[in-house]
Amino acid sequence: QVQLVESGGGLVQGGGSLRLSCAASGLTFSGYAMGWFRRAPGKEREFVAAISWSGGRPDYADPVKGRFTISRDNAKNTVYLRMNNLKPEDTAVYYCAAGRYSHYDGTYDYWGQGTQVTVSS
């Protein structure tokens, strides 16, 4: 069965950094685009970043451009999200997903359970 397991979340001060990881199993990892999404309290889930199956075409939501970097290691079946210069508005549960390259959550077939990121001011 497919599993996506996120890790690396936590509490950080504004301006700090975190690196999220998402380890995949039960699927041909290199056959899927990977995405990161987040859901802030009281808000809808939103797109954060996506990367194609080969590691090319990284793309980002406007609020995180220049601060976040998505990458993947197909040998380790893992996708990463490096988050720098974190802001309180980045506070959310972060989810990784596997599916078709897109900004839209409906195109992703598999989802992790999420990891909490809290940024203090």
Backbone as a chain_set.jsonl record, in Angstrom:
{"seq": "QVQLVESGGGLVQGGGSLRLSCAASGLTFSGYAMGWFRRAPGKEREFVAAISWSGGRPDYADPVKGRFTISRDNAKNTVYLRMNNLKPEDTAVYYCAAGRYSHYDGTYDYWGQGTQVTVSS", "coords": {"N": [[0.855, -1.176, 0.0], [0.377, 2.287, -0.613], [2.368, 4.712, 0.934], [2.972, 7.899, 2.241], [5.088, 9.734, 4.135], [5.504, 12.438, 6.077], [7.997, 14.52, 7.604], [9.911, 16.613, 9.865], [8.689, 18.967, 10.573], [7.816, 21.588, 12.965], [8.309, 23.939, 15.688], [9.326, 27.21, 15.091], [11.154, 30.267, 15.163], [10.205, 33.41, 13.682], [11.82, 34.186, 10.605], [13.486, 32.068, 10.712], [14.5, 28.693, 9.67], [13.39, 25.626, 8.186], [13.506, 22.177, 7.176], [11.463, 20.15, 5.433], [10.703, 16.712, 4.983], [9.579, 14.055, 2.898], [8.905, 10.825, 2.809], [8.414, 8.214, 0.573], [6.655, 5.185, -0.098], [5.694, 2.018, -1.538], [4.965, 2.737, -4.095], [5.941, 3.527, -7.49], [8.162, 5.711, -7.251], [9.618, 7.475, -8.911], [7.931, 7.772, -10.995], [6.061, 9.666, -10.524], [4.944, 13.029, -10.252], [5.573, 15.333, -7.606], [4.083, 17.1, -4.941], [3.777, 19.837, -2.619], [1.543, 20.92, -0.219], [-0.432, 23.087, 1.887], [-2.353, 23.659, 4.865], [-3.711, 26.185, 6.578], [-4.898, 27.263, 9.823], [-8.398, 27.488, 9.802], [-8.512, 27.937, 7.099], [-8.626, 27.096, 3.55], [-7.044, 24.234, 2.033], [-3.97, 24.83, 0.379], [-1.896, 25.237, -2.512], [1.646, 24.841, -2.456], [4.214, 24.066, -3.543], [5.628, 22.335, -6.38], [7.101, 19.578, -8.141], [8.499, 17.988, -10.958], [8.554, 14.525, -12.152], [11.186, 13.985, -12.787], [12.637, 15.77, -11.386], [12.825, 18.221, -12.455], [11.393, 21.407, -13.462], [10.601, 22.864, -11.037], [8.138, 24.543, -9.191], [6.355, 27.246, -7.678], [4.098, 28.597, -5.26], [3.095, 32.019, -5.199], [3.384, 33.342, -2.601], [5.549, 32.027, -1.433], [7.691, 32.035, -3.095], [11.13, 32.374, -3.75], [11.788, 31.92, -1.133], [11.229, 29.282, -0.399], [12.313, 25.989, -1.331], [11.859, 23.283, -3.4], [12.805, 19.893, -3.765], [13.975, 16.678, -4.905], [14.912, 13.268, -4.334], [15.25, 10.636, -6.148], [16.471, 8.211, -5.784], [16.257, 7.794, -3.116], [13.591, 7.837, -2.714], [12.323, 10.176, -1.825], [11.022, 13.412, -1.185], [11.715, 16.85, -0.707], [11.251, 19.89, 1.164], [12.639, 22.824, 1.486], [12.565, 25.456, 3.672], [13.05, 28.771, 4.061], [13.6, 31.893, 5.823], [11.196, 32.032, 7.325], [7.81, 32.967, 7.999], [5.215, 34.161, 10.218], [2.781, 33.768, 8.907], [3.215, 31.492, 7.459], [2.562, 29.436, 9.056], [1.053, 26.337, 9.38], [-0.425, 23.125, 8.589], [1.531, 20.973, 6.776], [1.439, 19.147, 3.798], [2.542, 16.423, 1.814], [2.221, 15.208, -1.533], [1.547, 12.841, -4.132], [1.321, 12.559, -7.612], [-0.127, 13.849, -10.567], [1.63, 16.43, -12.18], [0.882, 19.566, -11.074], [-0.843, 22.528, -9.916], [-3.108, 21.975, -8.592], [-4.947, 20.337, -6.111], [-6.617, 18.25, -6.72], [-5.466, 16.687, -8.681], [-3.67, 15.016, -7.587], [-2.869, 11.815, -6.393], [-2.141, 10.47, -4.066], [-1.62, 11.042, -0.604], [0.154, 12.396, 2.207], [0.105, 12.31, 5.843], [0.514, 14.714, 6.982], [2.459, 17.389, 8.466], [3.063, 19.502, 11.183], [3.816, 22.911, 11.023], [4.877, 25.621, 12.811], [5.247, 29.011, 13.15], [6.625, 31.434, 15.059], [6.163, 34.855, 16.038]], "CA": [[0.0, 0.0, 0.0], [1.151, 3.506, -0.742], [2.506, 5.55, 2.13], [3.782, 9.104, 2.202], [5.285, 10.099, 5.534], [6.206, 13.702, 6.228], [8.71, 14.78, 8.851], [10.705, 17.834, 9.858], [7.958, 20.13, 11.054], [8.106, 21.987, 14.333], [8.14, 25.337, 16.065], [10.506, 27.996, 14.734], [10.949, 31.713, 15.213], [10.188, 34.098, 12.406], [13.142, 34.342, 10.034], [14.204, 30.799, 10.792], [14.414, 27.746, 8.564], [13.08, 24.22, 8.412], [13.463, 21.339, 5.992], [10.511, 19.051, 5.504], [10.965, 15.547, 4.159], [8.435, 13.175, 2.661], [9.393, 9.528, 2.354], [7.357, 7.476, -0.112], [6.815, 3.749, -0.266], [4.536, 1.36, -2.139], [4.69, 3.245, -5.441], [7.131, 3.81, -8.29], [8.307, 7.121, -6.9], [10.107, 8.267, -10.042], [6.865, 7.902, -11.97], [5.078, 10.645, -10.052], [5.258, 14.372, -9.784], [5.345, 15.488, -6.172], [3.664, 18.437, -4.553], [3.585, 20.205, -1.217], [0.385, 21.775, 0.032], [-0.558, 23.403, 3.3], [-3.656, 24.131, 5.345], [-3.604, 27.026, 7.77], [-6.133, 27.225, 10.62], [-9.537, 28.222, 9.282], [-8.382, 28.209, 5.666], [-8.611, 25.967, 2.641], [-5.726, 23.731, 1.656], [-3.447, 25.594, -0.75], [-0.666, 24.786, -3.169], [2.899, 25.464, -2.034], [5.286, 23.815, -4.5], [5.543, 21.075, -7.11], [8.301, 19.213, -8.88], [8.182, 16.913, -11.879], [9.101, 13.213, -11.798], [12.639, 13.98, -13.009], [13.272, 16.797, -10.559], [12.794, 19.498, -13.143], [10.173, 22.221, -13.39], [10.087, 23.272, -9.728], [7.23, 25.666, -9.285], [6.014, 27.688, -6.334], [3.069, 29.604, -5.047], [3.708, 33.343, -5.068], [3.797, 33.738, -1.246], [6.756, 31.338, -0.958], [8.768, 32.153, -4.079], [12.343, 33.0, -3.249], [12.048, 31.49, 0.248], [11.102, 27.832, -0.31], [12.907, 25.224, -2.417], [11.456, 21.883, -3.465], [13.765, 19.031, -4.437], [13.666, 15.268, -4.709], [15.965, 12.282, -4.531], [14.527, 9.439, -6.568], [17.152, 7.036, -5.232], [15.806, 7.648, -1.731], [12.126, 7.938, -2.695], [12.043, 11.255, -0.882], [10.916, 14.785, -1.654], [12.052, 17.782, 0.371], [10.854, 21.287, 1.049], [13.476, 23.682, 2.306], [11.834, 26.688, 3.932], [13.883, 29.795, 4.671], [12.956, 33.162, 6.141], [9.809, 31.702, 7.637], [6.961, 34.035, 8.522], [4.068, 33.611, 10.959], [1.724, 33.35, 7.975], [3.542, 30.152, 6.951], [2.055, 28.447, 10.006], [0.071, 25.465, 8.736], [-0.072, 21.723, 8.422], [2.089, 20.79, 5.444], [1.179, 17.822, 3.253], [3.104, 16.079, 0.519], [1.287, 14.462, -2.368], [2.091, 12.235, -5.343], [0.314, 12.486, -8.663], [0.188, 14.536, -11.817], [2.202, 17.763, -11.949], [-0.198, 20.551, -11.104], [-1.078, 23.331, -8.717], [-4.431, 21.645, -8.076], [-4.856, 19.146, -5.279], [-7.397, 17.165, -7.295], [-4.691, 15.864, -9.616], [-2.74, 14.182, -6.813], [-3.537, 10.569, -6.04], [-1.758, 9.975, -2.746], [-1.336, 12.13, 0.336], [0.662, 12.079, 3.527], [-0.75, 12.663, 6.973], [0.785, 16.101, 7.322], [3.358, 17.745, 9.552], [2.737, 20.86, 11.63], [4.843, 23.946, 11.069], [4.41, 26.786, 13.549], [6.235, 30.077, 13.118], [6.298, 32.463, 16.053], [6.586, 36.204, 15.647]], "C": [[0.896, 1.233, 0.0], [1.177, 4.259, 0.592], [3.395, 6.733, 1.819], [3.876, 9.603, 3.642], [6.123, 11.356, 5.61], [6.907, 13.772, 7.577], [9.427, 16.119, 8.721], [9.972, 19.081, 10.309], [8.342, 20.464, 12.481], [7.819, 23.445, 14.559], [9.44, 26.077, 15.776], [10.167, 29.467, 14.85], [10.9, 32.304, 13.807], [11.593, 34.388, 11.9], [13.96, 33.068, 10.023], [13.937, 29.897, 9.59], [14.012, 26.371, 9.065], [13.225, 23.482, 7.091], [12.502, 20.197, 6.242], [10.962, 17.942, 4.567], [9.681, 14.748, 4.007], [8.974, 11.898, 2.041], [8.236, 8.716, 1.788], [7.684, 5.995, -0.177], [5.552, 3.186, -0.911], [4.15, 1.883, -3.506], [6.017, 3.432, -6.161], [7.368, 5.314, -8.225], [8.693, 7.974, -8.102], [9.057, 8.434, -11.13], [5.858, 8.981, -11.636], [5.7, 12.023, -9.868], [4.914, 14.44, -8.305], [4.979, 16.936, -5.877], [3.657, 18.599, -3.047], [2.399, 21.166, -1.164], [0.361, 22.105, 1.516], [-1.971, 23.862, 3.616], [-3.431, 24.891, 6.631], [-4.926, 26.967, 8.549], [-7.23, 28.079, 10.009], [-9.493, 28.514, 7.795], [-8.436, 26.93, 4.848], [-7.172, 25.497, 2.418], [-5.254, 24.476, 0.408], [-2.133, 24.996, -1.254], [0.532, 25.55, -2.626], [3.967, 25.31, -3.114], [5.056, 22.479, -5.177], [6.837, 20.847, -7.857], [7.96, 18.018, -9.755], [8.881, 15.617, -11.464], [10.624, 13.194, -11.888], [13.37, 14.962, -12.098], [13.318, 18.155, -11.238], [11.506, 20.246, -12.855], [9.714, 22.503, -11.965], [9.234, 24.527, -9.877], [6.684, 25.977, -7.894], [4.82, 28.622, -6.351], [3.753, 30.941, -4.796], [4.156, 33.682, -3.646], [5.11, 33.107, -0.778], [7.917, 31.441, -1.939], [9.945, 32.911, -3.497], [12.702, 32.595, -1.834], [12.06, 29.961, 0.374], [11.76, 27.19, -1.529], [12.439, 23.776, -2.318], [12.527, 21.1, -4.217], [13.365, 17.587, -4.166], [14.894, 14.435, -4.958], [15.276, 10.97, -4.874], [15.191, 8.153, -6.06], [16.705, 6.751, -3.802], [14.291, 7.713, -1.6], [11.653, 9.043, -1.753], [11.968, 12.595, -1.607], [11.109, 15.699, -0.452], [11.428, 19.152, 0.091], [11.712, 22.074, 2.027], [12.768, 25.026, 2.44], [12.729, 27.649, 4.692], [13.069, 31.049, 4.942], [11.467, 32.957, 6.443], [9.093, 32.862, 8.31], [5.795, 33.42, 9.296], [2.946, 33.131, 10.044], [2.025, 32.034, 7.27], [3.058, 29.058, 7.899], [0.908, 27.656, 9.393], [0.482, 24.016, 8.944], [0.358, 21.551, 6.97], [1.933, 19.324, 5.026], [1.994, 17.61, 1.979], [2.103, 15.198, -0.218], [2.002, 13.971, -3.611], [0.995, 12.14, -6.387], [0.787, 13.141, -9.924], [0.605, 15.962, -11.512], [1.134, 18.832, -12.134], [-0.166, 21.396, -9.845], [-2.355, 22.884, -7.993], [-4.421, 20.318, -7.324], [-5.631, 17.964, -5.856], [-6.637, 16.261, -8.239], [-3.704, 14.945, -8.896], [-3.494, 12.981, -6.246], [-3.298, 10.14, -4.591], [-1.296, 11.135, -1.883], [-0.729, 11.588, 1.629], [-0.276, 12.571, 4.607], [-0.541, 14.1, 7.446], [1.758, 16.266, 8.467], [3.125, 19.211, 9.89], [3.984, 21.739, 11.601], [4.231, 25.169, 11.754], [5.54, 27.805, 13.603], [5.798, 31.17, 14.085], [6.843, 33.814, 15.606], [7.555, 36.785, 16.657]], "O": [[2.007, 1.225, 0.532], [0.16, 4.414, 1.268], [4.451, 6.583, 1.203], [2.859, 9.861, 4.286], [7.302, 11.353, 5.255], [6.471, 13.167, 8.556], [9.539, 16.683, 7.633], [10.576, 20.148, 10.415], [9.091, 19.731, 13.128], [7.177, 24.107, 13.744], [10.52, 25.631, 16.165], [9.018, 29.864, 14.656], [11.482, 31.76, 12.868], [12.463, 34.789, 12.673], [15.013, 33.006, 9.389], [13.255, 30.275, 8.638], [14.263, 26.007, 10.214], [13.087, 24.073, 6.02], [12.698, 19.384, 7.145], [11.528, 18.195, 3.504], [8.811, 14.767, 4.879], [9.438, 11.89, 0.901], [7.205, 8.55, 2.439], [8.845, 5.606, -0.295], [4.482, 3.791, -0.844], [3.102, 1.507, -4.031], [7.077, 3.49, -5.537], [6.844, 6.08, -9.034], [8.158, 9.066, -8.291], [9.278, 9.169, -12.092], [4.901, 9.192, -12.381], [6.828, 12.159, -9.394], [4.066, 13.693, -7.817], [5.504, 17.867, -6.49], [3.546, 17.628, -2.299], [2.286, 22.094, -1.965], [1.056, 21.471, 2.31], [-2.686, 24.379, 2.757], [-3.017, 24.325, 7.643], [-5.965, 26.648, 7.971], [-7.02, 29.258, 9.727], [-10.333, 29.251, 7.279], [-8.31, 25.827, 5.38], [-6.219, 26.256, 2.59], [-6.038, 24.724, -0.508], [-1.385, 24.351, -0.519], [0.452, 26.751, -2.368], [4.558, 26.297, -3.552], [4.384, 21.601, -4.637], [7.573, 21.784, -8.167], [7.213, 17.133, -9.337], [9.697, 15.61, -10.541], [11.28, 12.465, -11.143], [14.6, 14.97, -12.054], [13.798, 19.129, -10.658], [10.647, 19.78, -12.107], [8.518, 22.391, -11.695], [9.589, 25.451, -10.608], [6.565, 25.092, -7.046], [4.572, 29.335, -7.323], [4.854, 30.992, -4.247], [5.228, 34.265, -3.485], [5.723, 33.596, 0.171], [9.018, 30.978, -1.64], [9.786, 33.943, -2.843], [13.803, 32.89, -1.369], [12.821, 29.412, 1.17], [11.769, 27.765, -2.617], [12.603, 23.128, -1.285], [13.089, 21.592, -5.195], [12.525, 17.311, -3.31], [15.8, 14.832, -5.69], [14.777, 10.274, -3.99], [14.529, 7.124, -5.926], [16.767, 5.614, -3.336], [13.763, 7.649, -0.49], [10.707, 8.864, -0.987], [12.748, 12.872, -2.518], [10.721, 15.369, 0.668], [11.126, 19.507, -1.048], [11.528, 21.994, 3.242], [12.416, 25.655, 1.442], [13.121, 27.381, 5.827], [11.996, 31.247, 4.373], [10.604, 33.63, 5.879], [9.679, 33.626, 9.077], [5.43, 32.27, 9.048], [2.238, 32.182, 10.38], [1.17, 31.513, 6.554], [3.14, 27.875, 7.57], [-0.083, 28.23, 8.943], [1.583, 23.722, 9.409], [-0.362, 21.937, 6.049], [2.245, 18.401, 5.78], [2.119, 18.521, 1.161], [1.258, 14.539, 0.388], [2.946, 14.601, -4.089], [-0.118, 11.699, -6.099], [1.948, 13.014, -10.314], [-0.005, 16.625, -10.673], [0.561, 18.979, -13.214], [0.452, 21.033, -8.844], [-2.645, 23.366, -6.899], [-3.946, 19.304, -7.836], [-5.345, 16.812, -5.53], [-7.113, 15.175, -8.569], [-2.985, 14.18, -9.539], [-4.59, 13.107, -5.701], [-4.161, 9.518, -3.971], [-0.669, 12.08, -2.362], [-1.049, 10.488, 2.079], [-1.315, 13.171, 4.327], [-1.338, 14.628, 8.222], [1.873, 15.399, 9.333], [3.004, 20.054, 9.002], [5.05, 21.361, 12.086], [3.197, 25.682, 11.326], [6.647, 27.5, 14.047], [4.725, 31.753, 13.935], [7.845, 33.899, 14.895], [8.017, 37.914, 16.49]]}, "num_chains": 1, "name": "protein.A"}
